[in-house]
mmCIF file of N, CA, C and O in Angstrom:
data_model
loop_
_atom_site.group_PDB
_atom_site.id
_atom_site.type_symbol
_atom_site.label_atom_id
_atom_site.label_comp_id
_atom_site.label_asym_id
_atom_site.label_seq_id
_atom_site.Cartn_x
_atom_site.Cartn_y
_atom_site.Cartn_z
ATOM 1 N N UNK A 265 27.795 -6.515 -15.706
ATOM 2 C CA UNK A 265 26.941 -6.767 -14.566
ATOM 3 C C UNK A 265 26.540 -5.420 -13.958
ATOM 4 O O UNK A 265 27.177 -4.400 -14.221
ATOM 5 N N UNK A 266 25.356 -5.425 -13.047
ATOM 6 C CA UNK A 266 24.699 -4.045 -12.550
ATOM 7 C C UNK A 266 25.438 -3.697 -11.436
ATOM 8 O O UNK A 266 26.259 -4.483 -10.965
ATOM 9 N N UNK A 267 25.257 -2.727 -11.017
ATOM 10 C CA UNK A 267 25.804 -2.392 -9.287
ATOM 11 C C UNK A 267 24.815 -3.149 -9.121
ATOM 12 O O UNK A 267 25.409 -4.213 -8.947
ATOM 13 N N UNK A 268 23.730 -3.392 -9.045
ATOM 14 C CA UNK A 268 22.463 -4.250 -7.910
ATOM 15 C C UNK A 268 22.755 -5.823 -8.576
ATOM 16 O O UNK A 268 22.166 -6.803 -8.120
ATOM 17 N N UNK A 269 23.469 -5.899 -9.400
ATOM 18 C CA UNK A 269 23.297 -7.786 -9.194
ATOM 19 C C UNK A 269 24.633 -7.665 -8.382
ATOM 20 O O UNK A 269 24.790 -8.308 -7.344
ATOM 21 N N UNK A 270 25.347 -7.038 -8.755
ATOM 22 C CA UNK A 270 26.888 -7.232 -8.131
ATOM 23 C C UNK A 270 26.713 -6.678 -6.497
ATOM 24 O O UNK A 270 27.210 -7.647 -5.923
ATOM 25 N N UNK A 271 26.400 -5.925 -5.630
ATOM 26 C CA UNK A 271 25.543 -5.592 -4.561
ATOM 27 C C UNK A 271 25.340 -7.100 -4.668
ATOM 28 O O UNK A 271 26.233 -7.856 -4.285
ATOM 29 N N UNK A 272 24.330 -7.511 -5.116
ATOM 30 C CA UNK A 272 23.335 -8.445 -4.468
ATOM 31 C C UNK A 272 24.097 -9.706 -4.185
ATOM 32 O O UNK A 272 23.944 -10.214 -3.074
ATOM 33 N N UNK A 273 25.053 -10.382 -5.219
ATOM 34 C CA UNK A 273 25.993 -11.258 -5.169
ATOM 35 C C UNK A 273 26.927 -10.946 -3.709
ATOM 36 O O UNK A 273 27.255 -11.913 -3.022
ATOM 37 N N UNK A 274 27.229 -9.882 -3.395
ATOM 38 C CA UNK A 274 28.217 -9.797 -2.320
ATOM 39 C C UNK A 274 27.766 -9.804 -1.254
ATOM 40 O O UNK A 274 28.426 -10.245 -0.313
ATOM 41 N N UNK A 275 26.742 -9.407 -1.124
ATOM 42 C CA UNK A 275 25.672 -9.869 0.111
ATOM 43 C C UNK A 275 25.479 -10.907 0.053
ATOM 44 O O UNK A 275 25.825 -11.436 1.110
ATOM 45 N N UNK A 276 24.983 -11.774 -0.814
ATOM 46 C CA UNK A 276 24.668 -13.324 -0.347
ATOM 47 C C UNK A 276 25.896 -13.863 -0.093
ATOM 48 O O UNK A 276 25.941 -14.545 0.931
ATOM 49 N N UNK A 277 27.062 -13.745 -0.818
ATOM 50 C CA UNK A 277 28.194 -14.306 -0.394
ATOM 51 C C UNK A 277 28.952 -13.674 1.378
ATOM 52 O O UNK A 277 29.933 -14.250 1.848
ATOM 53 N N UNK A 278 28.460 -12.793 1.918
ATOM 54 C CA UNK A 278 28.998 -12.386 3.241
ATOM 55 C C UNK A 278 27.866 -13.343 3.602
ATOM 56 O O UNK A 278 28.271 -14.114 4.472
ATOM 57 N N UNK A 279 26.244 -13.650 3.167
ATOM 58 C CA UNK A 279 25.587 -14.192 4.392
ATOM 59 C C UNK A 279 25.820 -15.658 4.060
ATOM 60 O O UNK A 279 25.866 -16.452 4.999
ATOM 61 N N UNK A 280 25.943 -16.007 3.052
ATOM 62 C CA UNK A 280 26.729 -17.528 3.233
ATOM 63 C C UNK A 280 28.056 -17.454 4.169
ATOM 64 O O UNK A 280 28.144 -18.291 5.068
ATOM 65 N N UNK A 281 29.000 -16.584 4.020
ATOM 66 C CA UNK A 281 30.237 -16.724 4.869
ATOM 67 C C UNK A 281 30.127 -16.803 6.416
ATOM 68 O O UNK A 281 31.085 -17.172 7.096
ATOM 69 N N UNK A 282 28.572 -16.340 7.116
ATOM 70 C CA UNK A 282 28.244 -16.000 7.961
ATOM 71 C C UNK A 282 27.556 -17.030 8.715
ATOM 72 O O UNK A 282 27.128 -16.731 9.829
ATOM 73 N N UNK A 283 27.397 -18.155 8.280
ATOM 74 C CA UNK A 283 26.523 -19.550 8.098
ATOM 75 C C UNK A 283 28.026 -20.269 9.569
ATOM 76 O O UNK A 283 29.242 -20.310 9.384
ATOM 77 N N UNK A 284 27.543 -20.535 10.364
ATOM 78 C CA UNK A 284 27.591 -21.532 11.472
ATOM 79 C C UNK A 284 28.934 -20.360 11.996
ATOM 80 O O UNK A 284 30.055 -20.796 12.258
ATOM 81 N N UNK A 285 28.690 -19.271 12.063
ATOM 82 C CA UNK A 285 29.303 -18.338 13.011
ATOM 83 C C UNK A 285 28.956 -17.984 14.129
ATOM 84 O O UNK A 285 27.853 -18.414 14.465
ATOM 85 N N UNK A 286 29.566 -17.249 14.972
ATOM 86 C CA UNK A 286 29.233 -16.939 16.499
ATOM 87 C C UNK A 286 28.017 -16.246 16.330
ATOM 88 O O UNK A 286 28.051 -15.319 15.520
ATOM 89 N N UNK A 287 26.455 -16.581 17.169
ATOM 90 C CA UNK A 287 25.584 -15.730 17.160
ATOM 91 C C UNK A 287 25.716 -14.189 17.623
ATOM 92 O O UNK A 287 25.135 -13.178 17.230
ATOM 93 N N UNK A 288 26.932 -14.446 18.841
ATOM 94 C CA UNK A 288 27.001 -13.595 19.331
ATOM 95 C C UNK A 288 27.544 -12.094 18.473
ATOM 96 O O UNK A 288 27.490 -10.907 18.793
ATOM 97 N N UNK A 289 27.851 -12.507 17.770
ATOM 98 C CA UNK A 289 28.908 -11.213 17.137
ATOM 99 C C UNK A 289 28.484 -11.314 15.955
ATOM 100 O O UNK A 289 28.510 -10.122 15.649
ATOM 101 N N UNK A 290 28.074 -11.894 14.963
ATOM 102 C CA UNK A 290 27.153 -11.682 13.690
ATOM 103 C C UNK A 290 25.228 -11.684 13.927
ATOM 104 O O UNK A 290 24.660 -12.589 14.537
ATOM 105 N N UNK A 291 24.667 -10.770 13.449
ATOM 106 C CA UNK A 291 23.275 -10.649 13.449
ATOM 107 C C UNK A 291 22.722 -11.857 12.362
ATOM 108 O O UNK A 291 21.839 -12.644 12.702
ATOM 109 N N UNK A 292 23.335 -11.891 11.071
ATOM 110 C CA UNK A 292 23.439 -12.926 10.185
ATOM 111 C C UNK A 292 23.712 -14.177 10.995
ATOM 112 O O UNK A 292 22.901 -15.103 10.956
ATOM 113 N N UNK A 293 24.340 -14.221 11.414
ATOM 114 C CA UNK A 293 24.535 -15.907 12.026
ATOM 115 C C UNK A 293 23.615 -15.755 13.148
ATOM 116 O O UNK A 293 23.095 -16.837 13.419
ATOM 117 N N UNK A 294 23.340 -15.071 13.683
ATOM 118 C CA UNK A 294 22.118 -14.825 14.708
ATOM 119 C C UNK A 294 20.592 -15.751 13.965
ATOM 120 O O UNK A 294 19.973 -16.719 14.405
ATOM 121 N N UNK A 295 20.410 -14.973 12.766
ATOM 122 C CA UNK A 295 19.628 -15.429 12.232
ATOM 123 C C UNK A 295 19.159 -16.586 11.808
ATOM 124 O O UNK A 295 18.044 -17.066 12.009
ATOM 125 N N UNK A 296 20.760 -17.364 10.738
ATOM 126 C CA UNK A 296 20.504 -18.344 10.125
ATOM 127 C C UNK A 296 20.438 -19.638 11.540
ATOM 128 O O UNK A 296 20.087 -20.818 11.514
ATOM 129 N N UNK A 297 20.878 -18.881 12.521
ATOM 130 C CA UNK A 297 20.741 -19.866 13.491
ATOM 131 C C UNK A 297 19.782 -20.156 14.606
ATOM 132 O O UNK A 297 19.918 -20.702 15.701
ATOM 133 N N UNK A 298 18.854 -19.662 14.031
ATOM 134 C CA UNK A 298 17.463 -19.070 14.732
ATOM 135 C C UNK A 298 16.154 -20.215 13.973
ATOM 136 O O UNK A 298 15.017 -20.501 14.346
ATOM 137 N N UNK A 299 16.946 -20.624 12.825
ATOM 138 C CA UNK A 299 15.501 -21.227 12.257
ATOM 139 C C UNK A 299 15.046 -20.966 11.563
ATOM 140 O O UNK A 299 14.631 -19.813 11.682
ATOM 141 N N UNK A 300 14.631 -21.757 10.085
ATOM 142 C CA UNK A 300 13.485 -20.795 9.193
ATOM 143 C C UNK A 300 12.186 -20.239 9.828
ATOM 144 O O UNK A 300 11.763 -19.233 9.259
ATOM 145 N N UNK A 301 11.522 -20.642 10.797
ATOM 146 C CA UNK A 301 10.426 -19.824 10.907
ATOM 147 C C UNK A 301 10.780 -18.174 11.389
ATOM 148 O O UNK A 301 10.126 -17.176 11.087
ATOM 149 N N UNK A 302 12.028 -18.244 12.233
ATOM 150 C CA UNK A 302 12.289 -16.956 12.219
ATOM 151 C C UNK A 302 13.043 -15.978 10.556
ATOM 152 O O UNK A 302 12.779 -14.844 10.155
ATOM 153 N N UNK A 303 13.654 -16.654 10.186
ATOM 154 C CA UNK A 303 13.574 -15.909 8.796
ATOM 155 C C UNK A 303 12.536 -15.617 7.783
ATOM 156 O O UNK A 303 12.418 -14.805 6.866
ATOM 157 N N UNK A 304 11.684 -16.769 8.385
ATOM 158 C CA UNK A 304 10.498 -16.130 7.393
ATOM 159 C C UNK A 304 9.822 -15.294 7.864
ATOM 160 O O UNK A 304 9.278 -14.657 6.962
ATOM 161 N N UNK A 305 9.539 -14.919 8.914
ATOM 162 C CA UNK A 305 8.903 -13.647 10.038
ATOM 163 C C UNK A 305 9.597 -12.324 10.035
ATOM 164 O O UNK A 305 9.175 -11.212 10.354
ATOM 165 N N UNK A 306 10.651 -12.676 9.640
ATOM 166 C CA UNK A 306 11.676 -11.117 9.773
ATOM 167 C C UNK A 306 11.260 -10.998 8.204
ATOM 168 O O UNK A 306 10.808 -9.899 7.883
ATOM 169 N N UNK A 307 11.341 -11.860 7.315
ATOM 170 C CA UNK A 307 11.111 -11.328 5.955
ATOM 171 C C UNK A 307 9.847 -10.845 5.819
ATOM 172 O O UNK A 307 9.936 -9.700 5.378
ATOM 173 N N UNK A 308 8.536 -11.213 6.010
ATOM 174 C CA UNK A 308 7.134 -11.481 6.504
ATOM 175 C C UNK A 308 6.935 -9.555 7.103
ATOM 176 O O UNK A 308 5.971 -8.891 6.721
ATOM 177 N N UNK A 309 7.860 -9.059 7.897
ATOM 178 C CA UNK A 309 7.566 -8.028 8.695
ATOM 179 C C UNK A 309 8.889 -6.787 7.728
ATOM 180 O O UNK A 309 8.718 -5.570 7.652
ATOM 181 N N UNK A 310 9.897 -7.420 7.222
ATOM 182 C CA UNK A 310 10.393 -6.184 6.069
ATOM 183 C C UNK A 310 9.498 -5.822 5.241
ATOM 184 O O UNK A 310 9.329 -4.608 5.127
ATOM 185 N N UNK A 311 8.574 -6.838 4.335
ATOM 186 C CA UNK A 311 7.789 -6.997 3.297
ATOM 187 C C UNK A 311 6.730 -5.990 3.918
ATOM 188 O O UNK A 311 6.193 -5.234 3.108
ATOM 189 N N UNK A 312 6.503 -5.924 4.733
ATOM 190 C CA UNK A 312 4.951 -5.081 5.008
ATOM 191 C C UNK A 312 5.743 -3.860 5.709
ATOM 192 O O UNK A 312 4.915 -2.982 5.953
ATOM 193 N N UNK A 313 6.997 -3.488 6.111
ATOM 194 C CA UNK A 313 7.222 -2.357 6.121
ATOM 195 C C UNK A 313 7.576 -1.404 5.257
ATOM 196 O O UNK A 313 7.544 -0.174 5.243
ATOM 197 N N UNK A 314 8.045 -2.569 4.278
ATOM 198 C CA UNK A 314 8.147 -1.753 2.327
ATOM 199 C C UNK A 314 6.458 -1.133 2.167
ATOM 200 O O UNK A 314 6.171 0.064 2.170
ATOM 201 N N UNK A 315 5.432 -2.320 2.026
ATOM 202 C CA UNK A 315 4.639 -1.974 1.812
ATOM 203 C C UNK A 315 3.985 -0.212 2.374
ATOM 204 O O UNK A 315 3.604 0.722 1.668
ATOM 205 N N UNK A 316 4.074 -0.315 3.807
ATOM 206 C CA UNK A 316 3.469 1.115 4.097
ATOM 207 C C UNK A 316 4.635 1.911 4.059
ATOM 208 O O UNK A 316 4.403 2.700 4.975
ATOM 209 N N UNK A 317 5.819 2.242 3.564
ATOM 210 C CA UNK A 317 6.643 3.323 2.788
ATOM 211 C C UNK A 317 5.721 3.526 1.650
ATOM 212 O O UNK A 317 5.213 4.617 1.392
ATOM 213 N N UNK A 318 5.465 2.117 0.780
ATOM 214 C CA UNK A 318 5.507 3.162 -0.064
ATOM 215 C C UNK A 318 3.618 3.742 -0.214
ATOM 216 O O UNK A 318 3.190 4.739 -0.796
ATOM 217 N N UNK A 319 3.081 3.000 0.319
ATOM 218 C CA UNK A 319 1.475 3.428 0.180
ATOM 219 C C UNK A 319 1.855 4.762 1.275
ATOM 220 O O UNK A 319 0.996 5.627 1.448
ATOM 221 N N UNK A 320 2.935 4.834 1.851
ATOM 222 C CA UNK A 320 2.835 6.418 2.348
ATOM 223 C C UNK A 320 3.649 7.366 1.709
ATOM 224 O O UNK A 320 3.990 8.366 2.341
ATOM 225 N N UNK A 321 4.078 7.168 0.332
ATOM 226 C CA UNK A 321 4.525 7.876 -0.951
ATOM 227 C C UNK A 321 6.266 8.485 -0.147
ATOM 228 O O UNK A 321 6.831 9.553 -0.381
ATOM 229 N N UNK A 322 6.749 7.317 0.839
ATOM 230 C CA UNK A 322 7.900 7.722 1.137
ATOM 231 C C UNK A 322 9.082 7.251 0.361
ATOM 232 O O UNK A 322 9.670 6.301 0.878
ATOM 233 N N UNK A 323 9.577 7.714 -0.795
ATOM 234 C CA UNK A 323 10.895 6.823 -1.298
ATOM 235 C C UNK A 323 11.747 6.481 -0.794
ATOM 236 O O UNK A 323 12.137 5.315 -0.863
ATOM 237 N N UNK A 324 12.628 7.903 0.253
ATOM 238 C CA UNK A 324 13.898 7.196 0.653
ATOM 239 C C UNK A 324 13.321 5.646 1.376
ATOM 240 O O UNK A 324 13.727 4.509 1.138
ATOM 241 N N UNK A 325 12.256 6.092 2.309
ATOM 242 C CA UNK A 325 11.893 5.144 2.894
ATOM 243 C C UNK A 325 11.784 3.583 2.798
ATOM 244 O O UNK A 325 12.112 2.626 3.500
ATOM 245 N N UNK A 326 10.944 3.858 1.159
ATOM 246 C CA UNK A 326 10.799 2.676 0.561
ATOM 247 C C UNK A 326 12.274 1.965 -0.138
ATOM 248 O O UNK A 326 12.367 0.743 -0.258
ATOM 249 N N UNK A 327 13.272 2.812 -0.524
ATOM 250 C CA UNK A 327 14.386 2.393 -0.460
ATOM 251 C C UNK A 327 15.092 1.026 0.975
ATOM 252 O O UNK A 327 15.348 -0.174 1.068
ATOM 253 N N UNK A 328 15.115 2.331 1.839
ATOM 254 C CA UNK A 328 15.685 1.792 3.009
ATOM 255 C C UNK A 328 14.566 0.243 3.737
ATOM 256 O O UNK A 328 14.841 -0.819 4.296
ATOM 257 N N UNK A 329 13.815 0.650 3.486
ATOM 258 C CA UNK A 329 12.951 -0.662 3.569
ATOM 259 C C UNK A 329 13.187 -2.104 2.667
ATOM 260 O O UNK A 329 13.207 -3.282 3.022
ATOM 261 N N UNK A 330 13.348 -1.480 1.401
ATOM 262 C CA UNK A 330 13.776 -2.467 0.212
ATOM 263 C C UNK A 330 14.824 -3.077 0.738
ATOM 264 O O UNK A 330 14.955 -4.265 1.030
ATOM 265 N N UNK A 331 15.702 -2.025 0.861
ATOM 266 C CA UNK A 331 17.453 -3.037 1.444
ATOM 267 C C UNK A 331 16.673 -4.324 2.254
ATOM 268 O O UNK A 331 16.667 -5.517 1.950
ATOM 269 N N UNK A 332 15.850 -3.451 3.693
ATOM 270 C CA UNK A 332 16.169 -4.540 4.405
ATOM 271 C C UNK A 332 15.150 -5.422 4.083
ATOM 272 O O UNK A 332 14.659 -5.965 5.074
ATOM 273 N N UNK A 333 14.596 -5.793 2.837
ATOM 274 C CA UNK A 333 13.526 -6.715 2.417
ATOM 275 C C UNK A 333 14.499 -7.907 1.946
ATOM 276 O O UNK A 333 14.329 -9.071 2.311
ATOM 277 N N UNK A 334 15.515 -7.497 1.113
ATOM 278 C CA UNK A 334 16.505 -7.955 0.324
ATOM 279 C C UNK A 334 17.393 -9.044 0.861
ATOM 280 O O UNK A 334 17.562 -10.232 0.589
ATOM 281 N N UNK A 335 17.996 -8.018 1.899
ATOM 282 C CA UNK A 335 18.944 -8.735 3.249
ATOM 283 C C UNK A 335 18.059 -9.613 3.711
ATOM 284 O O UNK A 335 18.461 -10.747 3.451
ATOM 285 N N UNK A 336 17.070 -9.622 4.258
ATOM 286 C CA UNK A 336 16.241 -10.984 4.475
ATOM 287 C C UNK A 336 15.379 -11.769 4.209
ATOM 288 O O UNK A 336 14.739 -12.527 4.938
ATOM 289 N N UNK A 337 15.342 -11.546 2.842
ATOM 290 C CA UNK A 337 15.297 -12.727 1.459
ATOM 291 C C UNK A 337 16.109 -13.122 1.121
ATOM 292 O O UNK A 337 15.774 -13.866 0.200
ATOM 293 N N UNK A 338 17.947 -13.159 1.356
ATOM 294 C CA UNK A 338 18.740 -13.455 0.965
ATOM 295 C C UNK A 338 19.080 -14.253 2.477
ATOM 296 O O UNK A 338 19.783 -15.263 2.443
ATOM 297 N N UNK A 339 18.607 -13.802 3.642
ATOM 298 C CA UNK A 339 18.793 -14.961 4.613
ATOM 299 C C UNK A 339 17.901 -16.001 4.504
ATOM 300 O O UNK A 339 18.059 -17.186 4.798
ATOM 301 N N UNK A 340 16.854 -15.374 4.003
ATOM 302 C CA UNK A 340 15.693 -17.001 3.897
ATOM 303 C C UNK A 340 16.122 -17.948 2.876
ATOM 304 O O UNK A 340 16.117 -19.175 2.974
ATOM 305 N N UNK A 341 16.456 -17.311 1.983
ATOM 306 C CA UNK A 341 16.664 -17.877 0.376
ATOM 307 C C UNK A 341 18.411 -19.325 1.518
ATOM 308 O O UNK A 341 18.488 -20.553 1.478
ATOM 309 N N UNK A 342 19.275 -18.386 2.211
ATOM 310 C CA UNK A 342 20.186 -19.234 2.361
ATOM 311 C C UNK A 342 19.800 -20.030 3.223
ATOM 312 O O UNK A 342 20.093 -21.190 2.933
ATOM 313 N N UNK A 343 19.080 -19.872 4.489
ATOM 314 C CA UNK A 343 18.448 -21.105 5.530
ATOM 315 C C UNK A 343 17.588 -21.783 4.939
ATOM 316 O O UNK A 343 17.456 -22.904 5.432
ATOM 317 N N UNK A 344 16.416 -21.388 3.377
ATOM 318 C CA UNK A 344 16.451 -22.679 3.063
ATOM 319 C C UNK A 344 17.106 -23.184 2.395
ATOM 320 O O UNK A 344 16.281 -23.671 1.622
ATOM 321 N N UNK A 345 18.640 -23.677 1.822
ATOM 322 C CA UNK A 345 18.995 -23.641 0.662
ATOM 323 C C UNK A 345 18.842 -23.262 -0.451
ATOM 324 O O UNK A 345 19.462 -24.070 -1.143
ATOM 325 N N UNK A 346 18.323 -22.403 -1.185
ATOM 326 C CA UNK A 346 17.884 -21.917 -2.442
ATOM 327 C C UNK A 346 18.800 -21.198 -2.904
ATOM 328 O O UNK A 346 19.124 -20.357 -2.066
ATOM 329 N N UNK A 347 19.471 -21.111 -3.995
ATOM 330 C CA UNK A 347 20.008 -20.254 -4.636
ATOM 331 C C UNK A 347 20.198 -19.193 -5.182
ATOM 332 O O UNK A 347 19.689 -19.437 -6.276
ATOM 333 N N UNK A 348 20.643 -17.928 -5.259
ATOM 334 C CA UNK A 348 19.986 -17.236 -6.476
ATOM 335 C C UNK A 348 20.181 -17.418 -7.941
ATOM 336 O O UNK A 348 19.568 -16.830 -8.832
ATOM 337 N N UNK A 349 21.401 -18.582 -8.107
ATOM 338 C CA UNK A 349 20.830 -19.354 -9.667
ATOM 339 C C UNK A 349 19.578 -20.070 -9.700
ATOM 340 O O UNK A 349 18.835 -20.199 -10.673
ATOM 341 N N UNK A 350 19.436 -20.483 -8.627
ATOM 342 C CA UNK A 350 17.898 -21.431 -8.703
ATOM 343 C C UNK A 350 16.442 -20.247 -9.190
ATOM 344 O O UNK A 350 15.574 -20.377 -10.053
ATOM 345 N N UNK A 351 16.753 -18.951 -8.024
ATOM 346 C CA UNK A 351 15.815 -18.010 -8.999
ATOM 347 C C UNK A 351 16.311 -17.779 -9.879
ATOM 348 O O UNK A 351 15.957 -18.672 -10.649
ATOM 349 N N UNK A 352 17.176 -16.927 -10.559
ATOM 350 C CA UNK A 352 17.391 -16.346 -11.384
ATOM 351 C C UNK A 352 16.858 -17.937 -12.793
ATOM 352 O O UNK A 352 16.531 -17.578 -13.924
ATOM 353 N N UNK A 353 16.866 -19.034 -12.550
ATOM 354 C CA UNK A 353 16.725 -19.693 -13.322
ATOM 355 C C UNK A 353 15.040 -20.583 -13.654
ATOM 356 O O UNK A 353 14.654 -21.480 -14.404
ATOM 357 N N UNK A 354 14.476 -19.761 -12.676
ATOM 358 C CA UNK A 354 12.833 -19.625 -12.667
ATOM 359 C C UNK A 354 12.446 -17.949 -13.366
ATOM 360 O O UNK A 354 11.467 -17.633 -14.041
ATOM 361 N N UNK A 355 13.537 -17.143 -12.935
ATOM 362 C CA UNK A 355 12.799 -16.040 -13.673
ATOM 363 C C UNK A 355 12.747 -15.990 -15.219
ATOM 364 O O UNK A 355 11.850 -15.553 -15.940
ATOM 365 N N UNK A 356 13.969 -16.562 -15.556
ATOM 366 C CA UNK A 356 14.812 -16.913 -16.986
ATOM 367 C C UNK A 356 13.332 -17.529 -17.731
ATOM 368 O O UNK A 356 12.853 -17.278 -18.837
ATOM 369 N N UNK A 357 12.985 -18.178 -16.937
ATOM 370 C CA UNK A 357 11.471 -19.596 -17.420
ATOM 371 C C UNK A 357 10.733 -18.783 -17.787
ATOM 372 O O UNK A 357 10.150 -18.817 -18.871
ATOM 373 N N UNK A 358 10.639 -17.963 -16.992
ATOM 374 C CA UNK A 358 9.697 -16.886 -16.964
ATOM 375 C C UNK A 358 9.278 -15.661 -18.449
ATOM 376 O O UNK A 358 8.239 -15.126 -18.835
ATOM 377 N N UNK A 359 10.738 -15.648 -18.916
ATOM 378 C CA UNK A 359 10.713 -14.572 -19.739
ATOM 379 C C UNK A 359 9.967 -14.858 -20.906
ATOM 380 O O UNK A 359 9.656 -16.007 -21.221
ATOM 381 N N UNK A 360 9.561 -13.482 -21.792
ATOM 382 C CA UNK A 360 8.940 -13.606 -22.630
ATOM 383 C C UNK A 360 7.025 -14.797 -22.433
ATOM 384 O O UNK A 360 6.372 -15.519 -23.186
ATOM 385 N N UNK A 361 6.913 -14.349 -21.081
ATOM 386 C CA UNK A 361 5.440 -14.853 -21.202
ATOM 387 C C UNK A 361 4.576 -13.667 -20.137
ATOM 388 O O UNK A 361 5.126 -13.291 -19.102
ATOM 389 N N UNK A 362 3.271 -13.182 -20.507
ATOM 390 C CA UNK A 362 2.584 -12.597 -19.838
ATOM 391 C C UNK A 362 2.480 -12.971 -18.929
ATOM 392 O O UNK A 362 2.483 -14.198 -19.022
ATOM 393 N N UNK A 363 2.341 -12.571 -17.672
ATOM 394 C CA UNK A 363 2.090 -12.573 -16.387
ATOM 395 C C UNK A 363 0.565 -13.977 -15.951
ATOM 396 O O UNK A 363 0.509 -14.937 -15.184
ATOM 397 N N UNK A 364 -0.575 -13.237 -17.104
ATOM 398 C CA UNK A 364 -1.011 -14.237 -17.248
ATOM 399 C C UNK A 364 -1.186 -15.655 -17.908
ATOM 400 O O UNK A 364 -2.082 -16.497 -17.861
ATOM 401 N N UNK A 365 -0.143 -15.591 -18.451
ATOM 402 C CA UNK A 365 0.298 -16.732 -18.959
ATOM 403 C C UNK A 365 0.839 -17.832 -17.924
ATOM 404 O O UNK A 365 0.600 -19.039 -17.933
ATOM 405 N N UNK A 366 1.497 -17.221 -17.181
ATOM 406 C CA UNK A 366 2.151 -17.505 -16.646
ATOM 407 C C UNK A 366 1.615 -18.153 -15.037
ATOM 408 O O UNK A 366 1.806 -19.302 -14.639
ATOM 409 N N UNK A 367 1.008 -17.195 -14.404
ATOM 410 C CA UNK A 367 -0.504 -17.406 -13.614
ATOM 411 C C UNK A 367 -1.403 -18.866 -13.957
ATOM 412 O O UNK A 367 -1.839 -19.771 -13.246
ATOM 413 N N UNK A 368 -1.430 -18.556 -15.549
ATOM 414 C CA UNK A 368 -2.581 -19.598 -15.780
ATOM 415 C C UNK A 368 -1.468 -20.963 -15.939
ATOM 416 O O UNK A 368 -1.983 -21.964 -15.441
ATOM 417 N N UNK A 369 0.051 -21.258 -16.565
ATOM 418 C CA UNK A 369 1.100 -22.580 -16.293
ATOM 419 C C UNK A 369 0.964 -22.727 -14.894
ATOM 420 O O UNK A 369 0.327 -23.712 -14.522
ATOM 421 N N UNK A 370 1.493 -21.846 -13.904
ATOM 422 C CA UNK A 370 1.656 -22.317 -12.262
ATOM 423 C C UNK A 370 0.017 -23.381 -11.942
ATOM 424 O O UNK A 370 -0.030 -24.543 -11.540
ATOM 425 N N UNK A 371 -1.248 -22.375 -12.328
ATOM 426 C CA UNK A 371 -2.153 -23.273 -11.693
ATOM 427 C C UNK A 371 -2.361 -24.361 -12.463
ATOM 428 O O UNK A 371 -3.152 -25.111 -11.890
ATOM 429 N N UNK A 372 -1.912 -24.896 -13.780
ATOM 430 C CA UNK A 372 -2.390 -26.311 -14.233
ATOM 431 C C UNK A 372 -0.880 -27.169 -13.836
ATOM 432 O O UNK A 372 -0.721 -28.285 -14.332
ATOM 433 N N UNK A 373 0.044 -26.665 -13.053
ATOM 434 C CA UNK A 373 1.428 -27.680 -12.830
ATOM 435 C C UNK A 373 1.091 -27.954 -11.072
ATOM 436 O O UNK A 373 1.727 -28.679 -10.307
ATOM 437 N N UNK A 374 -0.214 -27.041 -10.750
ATOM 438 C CA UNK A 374 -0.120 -27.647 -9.360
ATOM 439 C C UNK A 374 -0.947 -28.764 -9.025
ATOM 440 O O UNK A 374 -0.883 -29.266 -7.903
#
């Protein structure tokens, strides 16, 4: 396993552990207890602060941005229930097909 799946596994498992905890004293339970529309807004506003790191050619930046893109895709992914076997088992679907291949399955399954 990678440092970043193994990273990534231990983070979702602290923000599952973090699920119907004191708001007061976890930011994570702050969150998941806030509502998906607020997790999707905090993710919504990491995502576009990655974005201008890196269109401003900042790496560490875009690093430190990434984390916190991650951390709250992994709170959205848990307030809505989703898994990361559930992705990891859409990306799996995924493999071995062009992008547009793939583009062109999504729009004839919708």
């Amino acid at each position: 396993m990678s440092r970043f799946s193994e990273t990534l596994d231990r983070l979702a498992a602290t923000i599952e552990s973090r699920r119907g905890g004191d708001p007061a004293s976890s930011y994570t339970a702050k969150l998941l207890s806030e509502g998906l529309d607020r997790s999707a807004k905090k993710f919504g506003e990491e995502a576009f602060e990655a974005v201008i790191a890196a269109m401003q050619g900042d790496k560490d930046g875009l690093a430190a941005e990434s984390a916190d893109l991650i951390y709250h895709w992994l709170v959205l992914l848990a307030r809505s229930g989703v898994s990361l076997d559930e992705v990891a088992a859409w990306l799996e679907s995924r493999e071995g097909r062009s992008g547009l291949e793939e583009k062109a399955w999504r729009k004839k399954s919708t």
